[in-house]
mmCIF file of C-alpha atoms in Angstrom:
data_model
loop_
_atom_site.group_PDB
_atom_site.id
_atom_site.type_symbol
_atom_site.label_atom_id
_atom_site.label_comp_id
_atom_site.label_asym_id
_atom_site.label_seq_id
_atom_site.Cartn_x
_atom_site.Cartn_y
_atom_site.Cartn_z
ATOM 1 C CA MET A 117 0.000 0.000 0.000
ATOM 2 C CA GLU A 118 2.815 2.444 0.845
ATOM 3 C CA LYS A 119 4.475 1.847 -2.520
ATOM 4 C CA ASN A 120 1.208 2.498 -4.312
ATOM 5 C CA SER A 121 0.701 5.720 -2.359
ATOM 6 C CA GLY A 122 4.186 6.866 -3.301
ATOM 7 C CA ALA A 123 3.549 6.083 -6.967
ATOM 8 C CA GLU A 124 0.240 7.946 -6.877
ATOM 9 C CA ASN A 125 1.904 10.933 -5.228
ATOM 10 C CA ALA A 126 4.611 11.010 -7.897
ATOM 11 C CA GLY A 127 1.940 10.637 -10.572
ATOM 12 C CA CYS A 128 0.023 13.610 -9.201
ATOM 13 C CA GLY A 129 3.197 15.702 -9.177
ATOM 14 C CA VAL A 130 3.987 14.897 -12.813
ATOM 15 C CA THR A 131 0.372 15.506 -13.851
ATOM 16 C CA SER A 132 0.371 18.882 -12.090
ATOM 17 C CA ILE A 133 3.524 19.933 -13.937
ATOM 18 C CA ILE A 134 2.088 18.819 -17.282
ATOM 19 C CA THR A 135 -1.216 20.608 -16.606
ATOM 20 C CA PHE A 136 0.605 23.792 -15.643
ATOM 21 C CA GLY A 137 2.666 23.509 -18.824
ATOM 22 C CA VAL A 138 -0.520 23.175 -20.880
ATOM 23 C CA PHE A 139 -1.935 26.285 -19.179
ATOM 24 C CA ILE A 140 1.192 28.301 -20.038
ATOM 25 C CA PHE A 141 1.067 26.970 -23.615
ATOM 26 C CA LEU A 142 -2.556 28.125 -23.966
ATOM 27 C CA ILE A 143 -1.596 31.621 -22.818
ATOM 28 C CA ILE A 144 1.264 31.731 -25.346
ATOM 29 C CA ILE A 145 -0.850 30.664 -28.316
ATOM 30 C CA ASP A 146 -3.621 33.045 -27.206
ATOM 31 C CA PHE A 147 -1.153 35.964 -27.279
ATOM 32 C CA ALA A 148 0.089 34.721 -30.636
ATOM 33 C CA GLY A 149 -3.336 35.434 -32.118
ATOM 34 C CA TYR A 150 -4.933 32.015 -31.929
ATOM 35 C CA GLY A 151 -8.274 32.211 -30.176
ATOM 36 C CA VAL A 152 -8.579 30.068 -27.038
ATOM 37 C CA PRO A 153 -12.107 29.852 -25.538
ATOM 38 C CA TRP A 154 -12.447 30.937 -21.902
ATOM 39 C CA TRP A 155 -13.853 27.577 -20.875
ATOM 40 C CA VAL A 156 -10.601 25.864 -21.943
ATOM 41 C CA TYR A 157 -8.726 28.029 -19.422
ATOM 42 C CA LEU A 158 -11.321 27.216 -16.770
ATOM 43 C CA ILE A 159 -11.121 23.446 -17.298
ATOM 44 C CA THR A 160 -7.310 23.552 -17.282
ATOM 45 C CA LEU A 161 -7.266 25.487 -13.990
ATOM 46 C CA ILE A 162 -9.766 23.106 -12.389
ATOM 47 C CA VAL A 163 -7.652 20.104 -13.371
ATOM 48 C CA LEU A 164 -4.500 21.840 -12.114
ATOM 49 C CA PHE A 165 -6.002 22.690 -8.711
ATOM 50 C CA TYR A 166 -7.417 19.186 -8.382
ATOM 51 C CA PHE A 167 -4.053 17.497 -8.830
ATOM 52 C CA LEU A 168 -2.265 20.050 -6.633
ATOM 53 C CA SER A 169 -4.712 19.342 -3.802
ATOM 54 C CA LYS A 170 -4.287 15.596 -4.280
ATOM 55 C CA GLU A 171 -0.498 15.996 -4.176
ATOM 56 C CA GLU A 172 -0.709 17.939 -0.908
ATOM 57 C CA ALA A 173 -2.983 15.277 0.592
ATOM 58 C CA PHE A 174 -0.504 12.545 -0.361
ATOM 59 C CA LYS A 175 2.361 14.500 1.237
ATOM 60 C CA LYS A 176 0.454 14.826 4.518
ATOM 61 C CA GLU A 177 -0.371 11.126 4.470
ATOM 62 C CA ALA A 178 3.300 10.268 3.836
ATOM 63 C CA ILE A 179 4.394 12.378 6.835
ATOM 64 C CA LYS A 180 1.718 10.732 8.965
ATOM 65 C CA LYS A 181 2.936 7.239 8.010
ATOM 66 C CA GLU A 182 6.580 8.164 8.563
ATOM 67 C CA LEU A 183 5.859 9.452 12.069
ATOM 68 C CA ALA A 184 3.695 6.404 12.816
ATOM 69 C CA THR A 185 6.719 4.154 12.214
ATOM 70 C CA LYS A 186 8.450 6.077 15.027
ATOM 71 C CA GLY A 187 5.494 5.701 17.378
ATOM 72 C CA ILE A 188 4.214 9.263 16.847
ATOM 73 C CA ASP A 189 0.462 9.783 16.491
ATOM 74 C CA VAL A 190 0.015 12.915 14.347
ATOM 75 C CA ALA A 191 -3.407 13.497 15.892
ATOM 76 C CA LYS A 192 -1.720 14.109 19.255
ATOM 77 C CA LEU A 193 0.539 16.905 18.009
ATOM 78 C CA PHE A 194 -0.575 20.313 19.274
ATOM 79 C CA TYR A 195 0.415 23.855 18.322
ATOM 80 C CA GLY A 196 3.326 25.461 20.177
ATOM 81 C CA GLY A 197 3.652 28.841 18.477
ATOM 82 C CA LYS A 198 7.049 30.232 17.464
ATOM 83 C CA TYR A 199 10.161 29.108 19.347
ATOM 84 C CA LEU A 200 12.229 32.140 20.374
ATOM 85 C CA THR A 201 14.991 31.134 22.765
ATOM 86 C CA GLY A 202 16.129 29.153 25.802
ATOM 87 C CA HIS A 203 16.479 25.510 24.702
ATOM 88 C CA HIS A 204 19.932 24.024 25.223
ATOM 89 C CA SER A 205 20.176 22.559 21.690
ATOM 90 C CA MET A 206 18.140 25.064 19.617
ATOM 91 C CA ASP A 207 20.103 28.166 18.630
ATOM 92 C CA GLN A 208 17.753 29.854 16.132
ATOM 93 C CA PRO A 209 14.065 30.925 16.264
ATOM 94 C CA ILE A 210 11.721 28.427 14.579
ATOM 95 C CA GLU A 211 8.231 29.137 13.242
ATOM 96 C CA GLY A 212 5.335 26.696 13.534
ATOM 97 C CA ILE A 213 6.454 24.535 16.446
ATOM 98 C CA HIS A 214 4.229 21.574 17.364
ATOM 99 C CA PHE A 215 4.468 19.742 20.696
ATOM 100 C CA TYR A 216 4.235 15.995 21.248
ATOM 101 C CA ILE A 217 4.202 14.290 24.645
ATOM 102 C CA ASP A 218 5.318 10.706 25.175
ATOM 103 C CA ASN A 219 6.015 8.791 28.390
ATOM 104 C CA GLU A 220 9.110 10.761 29.337
ATOM 105 C CA TYR A 221 9.619 13.670 26.932
ATOM 106 C CA LEU A 222 8.040 16.821 25.594
ATOM 107 C CA LYS A 223 9.179 16.715 21.962
ATOM 108 C CA LEU A 224 9.357 19.720 19.640
ATOM 109 C CA PHE A 225 8.636 19.346 15.915
ATOM 110 C CA ASN A 226 8.991 22.008 13.233
ATOM 111 C CA VAL A 227 6.433 22.840 10.530
ATOM 112 C CA HIS A 228 7.719 19.921 8.428
ATOM 113 C CA LYS A 229 7.114 17.549 11.369
ATOM 114 C CA LYS A 230 10.847 17.006 11.931
ATOM 115 C CA LEU A 231 12.127 16.673 15.491
ATOM 116 C CA VAL A 232 14.169 19.746 16.502
ATOM 117 C CA GLY A 233 14.446 19.332 20.270
ATOM 118 C CA SER A 234 13.099 17.717 23.425
ATOM 119 C CA ILE A 235 12.693 18.341 27.156
ATOM 120 C CA GLN A 236 12.515 15.614 29.790
ATOM 121 C CA LEU A 237 9.221 15.805 31.698
ATOM 122 C CA SER A 238 11.088 15.007 34.920
ATOM 123 C CA THR A 239 13.140 18.230 34.602
ATOM 124 C CA ILE A 240 10.241 20.664 34.015
ATOM 125 C CA LYS A 241 9.735 22.808 37.127
ATOM 126 C CA ASN A 242 7.373 25.570 35.995
ATOM 127 C CA ILE A 243 5.121 26.624 33.091
ATOM 128 C CA THR A 244 3.746 30.144 32.789
ATOM 129 C CA ILE A 245 1.935 32.363 30.294
ATOM 130 C CA GLU A 246 3.013 35.993 30.157
ATOM 131 C CA ASP A 247 2.289 39.054 28.057
ATOM 132 C CA LYS A 248 4.774 41.553 26.633
ATOM 133 C CA THR A 249 4.803 43.644 29.826
ATOM 134 C CA THR A 250 5.489 40.861 32.333
ATOM 135 C CA ILE A 251 7.981 38.970 30.177
ATOM 136 C CA GLN A 252 10.243 42.025 30.009
ATOM 137 C CA SER A 253 10.838 41.722 33.747
ATOM 138 C CA ARG A 254 13.041 38.709 32.970
ATOM 139 C CA VAL A 255 16.470 40.222 32.305
ATOM 140 C CA GLY A 256 17.752 37.715 29.736
ATOM 141 C CA ILE A 257 14.506 37.522 27.795
ATOM 142 C CA LYS A 258 14.038 41.279 27.922
ATOM 143 C CA ARG A 259 17.421 41.709 26.262
ATOM 144 C CA LEU A 260 16.366 39.300 23.494
ATOM 145 C CA LEU A 261 13.069 41.055 22.861
ATOM 146 C CA LEU A 262 14.411 44.592 22.848
ATOM 147 C CA VAL A 263 17.392 44.283 20.511
ATOM 148 C CA GLY A 264 17.965 43.395 16.893
ATOM 149 C CA ILE A 265 15.380 41.655 14.758
ATOM 150 C CA PHE A 266 13.065 40.959 17.700
ATOM 151 C CA ALA A 267 12.756 44.652 18.516
ATOM 152 C CA PHE A 268 11.756 45.300 14.896
ATOM 153 C CA ALA A 269 9.254 42.435 15.020
ATOM 154 C CA LEU A 270 7.686 43.709 18.226
ATOM 155 C CA LYS A 271 7.168 47.195 16.766
ATOM 156 C CA LYS A 272 5.313 45.672 13.817
ATOM 157 C CA LYS A 273 3.186 43.501 16.142
ATOM 158 C CA GLU A 274 2.264 46.126 18.734
ATOM 159 C CA LYS A 275 -1.388 46.088 17.625
ATOM 160 C CA LEU A 276 -1.578 42.287 17.589
ATOM 161 C CA ASP A 277 -2.397 39.989 20.488
ATOM 162 C CA LEU A 278 0.831 38.472 21.801
ATOM 163 C CA LEU A 279 1.354 35.935 24.577
ATOM 164 C CA TYR A 280 4.442 33.984 25.621
ATOM 165 C CA LEU A 281 4.553 30.439 26.943
ATOM 166 C CA ILE A 282 7.613 29.922 29.164
ATOM 167 C CA ILE A 283 8.789 26.449 30.190
ATOM 168 C CA GLU A 284 11.419 26.324 32.923
ATOM 169 C CA TYR A 285 13.487 23.157 33.246
ATOM 170 C CA ASP A 286 16.659 22.128 35.048
ATOM 171 C CA ARG A 287 19.731 20.806 33.282
ATOM 172 C CA GLU A 288 22.936 20.007 35.121
ATOM 173 C CA GLY A 289 22.329 22.537 37.886
ATOM 174 C CA PHE A 290 21.205 25.325 35.540
ATOM 175 C CA THR A 291 17.677 26.537 34.870
ATOM 176 C CA ASN A 292 16.674 27.026 31.234
ATOM 177 C CA GLU A 293 13.726 29.247 30.276
ATOM 178 C CA VAL A 294 12.316 28.206 26.894
ATOM 179 C CA VAL A 295 10.109 30.866 25.291
ATOM 180 C CA PHE A 296 7.366 30.309 22.688
ATOM 181 C CA GLU A 297 5.440 33.193 21.116
ATOM 182 C CA PHE A 298 1.735 33.008 20.261
ATOM 183 C CA GLU A 299 0.026 35.711 18.211
ATOM 184 C CA GLY A 300 -3.367 36.366 16.636
ATOM 185 C CA LYS A 301 -7.024 36.302 17.631
ATOM 186 C CA SER A 302 -6.890 32.764 19.082
ATOM 187 C CA VAL A 303 -3.737 33.456 21.082
ATOM 188 C CA ILE A 304 -5.295 32.813 24.513
ATOM 189 C CA GLY A 305 -6.835 29.514 23.462
ATOM 190 C CA PHE A 306 -3.649 28.131 21.882
ATOM 191 C CA ALA A 307 -1.386 29.253 24.729
ATOM 192 C CA ASN A 308 -3.687 27.863 27.433
ATOM 193 C CA GLU A 309 -4.139 24.569 25.582
ATOM 194 C CA SER A 310 -0.369 24.084 25.359
ATOM 195 C CA LYS A 311 0.183 25.021 28.995
ATOM 196 C CA ASN A 312 -2.572 22.737 30.302
ATOM 197 C CA LYS A 313 -1.495 19.709 28.240
ATOM 198 C CA ILE A 314 2.164 20.018 29.247
ATOM 199 C CA GLN A 315 1.297 20.719 32.876
ATOM 200 C CA ASN A 316 -1.015 17.684 33.070
ATOM 201 C CA ALA A 317 1.657 15.502 31.462
ATOM 202 C CA VAL A 318 4.222 16.595 34.061
ATOM 203 C CA ILE A 319 1.771 15.973 36.926
ATOM 204 C CA ASN A 320 0.894 12.506 35.595
ATOM 205 C CA PHE A 321 4.574 11.705 35.095
ATOM 206 C CA ARG A 322 5.341 12.574 38.714
ATOM 207 C CA LYS A 323 2.483 10.379 39.904
ATOM 208 C CA GLU A 324 3.592 7.426 37.780
ATOM 209 C CA LYS A 325 7.321 7.932 38.436
ATOM 210 C CA PRO A 326 7.757 8.494 42.194
ATOM 211 C CA LYS A 327 10.935 9.536 43.942
ATOM 212 C CA ASP A 328 12.506 6.106 43.588
ATOM 213 C CA ILE A 329 13.180 6.732 39.859
ATOM 214 C CA GLN A 330 16.628 5.423 39.009
ATOM 215 C CA ASN A 331 18.793 8.477 38.411
ATOM 216 C CA ILE A 332 22.125 8.814 36.638
ATOM 217 C CA ALA A 333 24.088 8.229 39.829
ATOM 218 C CA ASP A 334 22.283 4.894 40.278
ATOM 219 C CA ILE A 335 23.208 3.865 36.735
ATOM 220 C CA VAL A 336 26.864 4.682 37.315
ATOM 221 C CA GLU A 337 26.965 2.724 40.572
ATOM 222 C CA SER A 338 25.192 -0.288 39.122
ATOM 223 C CA VAL A 339 27.566 -0.407 36.162
ATOM 224 C CA LYS A 340 30.744 -0.262 38.280
ATOM 225 C CA ASP A 341 29.289 -1.763 41.487
ATOM 226 C CA TYR A 342 30.712 1.331 43.048
ATOM 227 C CA LYS A 343 29.998 1.419 46.796
ATOM 228 C CA GLU A 344 31.577 4.268 48.597
ATOM 229 C CA ASN A 345 30.116 6.867 50.917
ATOM 230 C CA GLU A 346 29.758 9.911 48.702
ATOM 231 C CA THR A 347 30.941 10.546 45.178
ATOM 232 C CA ASN A 348 31.509 13.569 43.003
ATOM 233 C CA ASP A 349 29.998 13.064 39.549
ATOM 234 C CA TYR A 350 29.303 15.274 36.556
ATOM 235 C CA THR A 351 27.184 14.654 33.460
ATOM 236 C CA PHE A 352 27.499 16.345 30.070
ATOM 237 C CA ASP A 353 26.244 15.919 26.497
ATOM 238 C CA LEU A 354 28.831 14.979 23.879
ATOM 239 C CA THR A 355 29.461 17.401 21.037
ATOM 240 C CA GLY A 356 30.502 16.352 17.539
ATOM 241 C CA VAL A 357 28.343 13.202 17.517
ATOM 242 C CA HIS A 358 26.594 14.423 14.354
ATOM 243 C CA ILE A 359 29.676 13.605 12.236
ATOM 244 C CA ALA A 360 28.615 10.663 10.081
ATOM 245 C CA SER A 361 31.460 8.264 10.937
ATOM 246 C CA ARG A 362 31.113 8.901 14.682
ATOM 247 C CA LYS A 363 27.331 8.606 14.612
ATOM 248 C CA THR A 364 27.507 5.274 12.779
ATOM 249 C CA TYR A 365 30.075 3.945 15.247
ATOM 250 C CA ILE A 366 28.059 5.057 18.297
ATOM 251 C CA LEU A 367 24.796 3.513 17.073
ATOM 252 C CA ASN A 368 26.486 0.218 16.160
ATOM 253 C CA ASN A 369 28.990 -0.185 19.001
ATOM 254 C CA CYS A 370 28.063 1.884 22.055
ATOM 255 C CA GLU A 371 25.634 0.997 24.825
ATOM 256 C CA ILE A 372 24.533 2.636 28.073
ATOM 257 C CA GLY A 373 27.008 1.576 30.731
ATOM 258 C CA ASP A 374 30.035 1.361 28.422
ATOM 259 C CA GLU A 375 33.167 2.920 29.885
ATOM 260 C CA VAL A 376 34.814 5.783 27.985
ATOM 261 C CA GLU A 377 38.116 7.629 28.266
ATOM 262 C CA LEU A 378 38.539 11.423 28.457
ATOM 263 C CA ILE A 379 41.851 12.703 27.108
ATOM 264 C CA PRO A 380 43.075 16.344 27.022
ATOM 265 C CA GLU A 381 44.046 17.469 23.509
ATOM 266 C CA PRO A 382 46.336 20.519 23.945
ATOM 267 C CA THR A 383 47.415 20.315 20.282
ATOM 268 C CA ASN A 384 43.863 20.920 19.044
ATOM 269 C CA GLU A 385 44.100 23.755 16.504
ATOM 270 C CA TYR A 386 40.752 25.244 17.525
ATOM 271 C CA ASP A 387 40.885 24.928 21.321
ATOM 272 C CA SER A 388 43.977 24.060 23.381
ATOM 273 C CA ASN A 389 41.686 23.127 26.299
ATOM 274 C CA ALA A 390 39.786 20.562 24.234
ATOM 275 C CA ILE A 391 39.016 17.171 25.796
ATOM 276 C CA ILE A 392 38.420 14.241 23.467
ATOM 277 C CA VAL A 393 36.164 11.307 24.424
ATOM 278 C CA LYS A 394 37.073 7.782 23.266
ATOM 279 C CA HIS A 395 35.274 4.454 23.345
ATOM 280 C CA ASN A 396 37.613 1.470 22.866
ATOM 281 C CA ASN A 397 40.223 3.896 21.483
ATOM 282 C CA LYS A 398 37.706 5.235 18.933
ATOM 283 C CA THR A 399 36.847 8.958 19.024
ATOM 284 C CA ILE A 400 33.101 9.466 19.601
ATOM 285 C CA GLY A 401 33.058 13.189 20.406
ATOM 286 C CA TYR A 402 34.288 16.035 22.601
ATOM 287 C CA VAL A 403 33.480 17.633 25.926
ATOM 288 C CA PRO A 404 31.539 20.894 25.275
ATOM 289 C CA THR A 405 33.879 23.902 25.415
ATOM 290 C CA VAL A 406 31.865 25.576 28.200
ATOM 291 C CA GLU A 407 32.269 22.496 30.411
ATOM 292 C CA THR A 408 35.981 21.687 30.007
ATOM 293 C CA SER A 409 36.892 23.858 33.014
ATOM 294 C CA GLU A 410 34.649 21.690 35.225
ATOM 295 C CA ILE A 411 35.854 18.360 33.891
ATOM 296 C CA LYS A 412 39.597 18.987 33.492
ATOM 297 C CA PRO A 413 40.336 18.845 37.263
ATOM 298 C CA MET A 414 38.299 15.639 37.575
ATOM 299 C CA ILE A 415 40.299 13.739 34.950
ATOM 300 C CA SER A 416 43.603 14.854 36.450
ATOM 301 C CA ASN A 417 42.865 12.422 39.304
ATOM 302 C CA ASN A 418 41.582 8.857 39.303
ATOM 303 C CA TYR A 419 38.191 8.692 37.641
ATOM 304 C CA PHE A 420 35.909 6.550 35.582
ATOM 305 C CA ALA A 421 33.373 7.679 33.001
ATOM 306 C CA VAL A 422 30.471 5.847 31.382
ATOM 307 C CA ILE A 423 27.789 6.425 28.758
ATOM 308 C CA THR A 424 24.510 7.113 30.563
ATOM 309 C CA PHE A 425 22.205 8.151 27.726
ATOM 310 C CA ILE A 426 21.886 7.420 23.994
ATOM 311 C CA ASP A 427 18.913 8.572 21.942
ATOM 312 C CA ASP A 428 18.581 8.742 18.166
ATOM 313 C CA PHE A 429 15.204 10.053 17.073
ATOM 314 C CA ASP A 430 14.626 11.148 13.489
ATOM 315 C CA GLY A 431 18.360 11.611 12.945
ATOM 316 C CA PHE A 432 18.776 13.732 16.100
ATOM 317 C CA LEU A 433 21.457 11.915 18.153
ATOM 318 C CA GLU A 434 22.092 12.742 21.813
ATOM 319 C CA VAL A 435 24.762 11.045 23.937
ATOM 320 C CA SER A 436 25.409 11.788 27.632
ATOM 321 C CA ILE A 437 28.528 10.913 29.606
ATOM 322 C CA THR A 438 28.819 10.789 33.382
ATOM 323 C CA ILE A 439 32.275 11.122 34.936
ATOM 324 C CA GLU A 440 32.897 10.235 38.562
ATOM 325 C CA GLU A 441 35.978 10.751 40.711
ATOM 326 C CA LYS A 442 37.199 7.634 42.498
#
């Protein structure tokens, strides 16, 4: 059935191009002095619009099937406005965000239904809706909204309804504030719907996953059977895992619990403080530049480090490493 749908979609695309070509040809011969009845134009346009609509329907169905293979029910996606700032792995604003909630994550999809980021439900600590006046009381966000392209955008939207959904979550001792902008006549409805759905998901998660959830420290101790009074550990996300050769190696050879080695790389041409991460003598990534100052003292002593998280969803690979001083 999927092959037939793909063939029909391709057929509609070719037919649309041919029909459009016929329409252009009719215009040319009409200008050349050959009379073309008005009803010929009308029929050609009707046929063109018919096949264009069919092509669009096939594209939506293809996206729906693709997401279904990954366990995503398109019907459960809900509108999240425009992403502005705050997520640890999303650097640029993104229009047309849609949220999806599974057992452990709030996932963010773009307008093409491609995964662009995620937030663990267990880390979400607060969700609020604010208007332009109250959001400017937040120093970091105020700076974003009042300079550059965002200042220009706000001036153009002063007469429009604007609300901001802010999701606060913890990550390695830091609090991130992720901001989504909603605008238009239905702004209150969309913003409240998103807030309520995410809030209910977090509440249900906490009920289903009580305080005895196995945390990263538990994973480390179970892997190494490490039984000492108190340990000093640190977790970070690998950078550079998107490189094709590394990604292939990680997905085929690495598992949660595997031990890794952290090696300073003072000869690195881009950063003399760089720290490379190896698995069985194979490079799988680097320590993020902003975290090398924290990790460098730890690896100067006796330590062990293990992989504590691997997730590859829709080509978006995340790998976490936990290092612990012995």
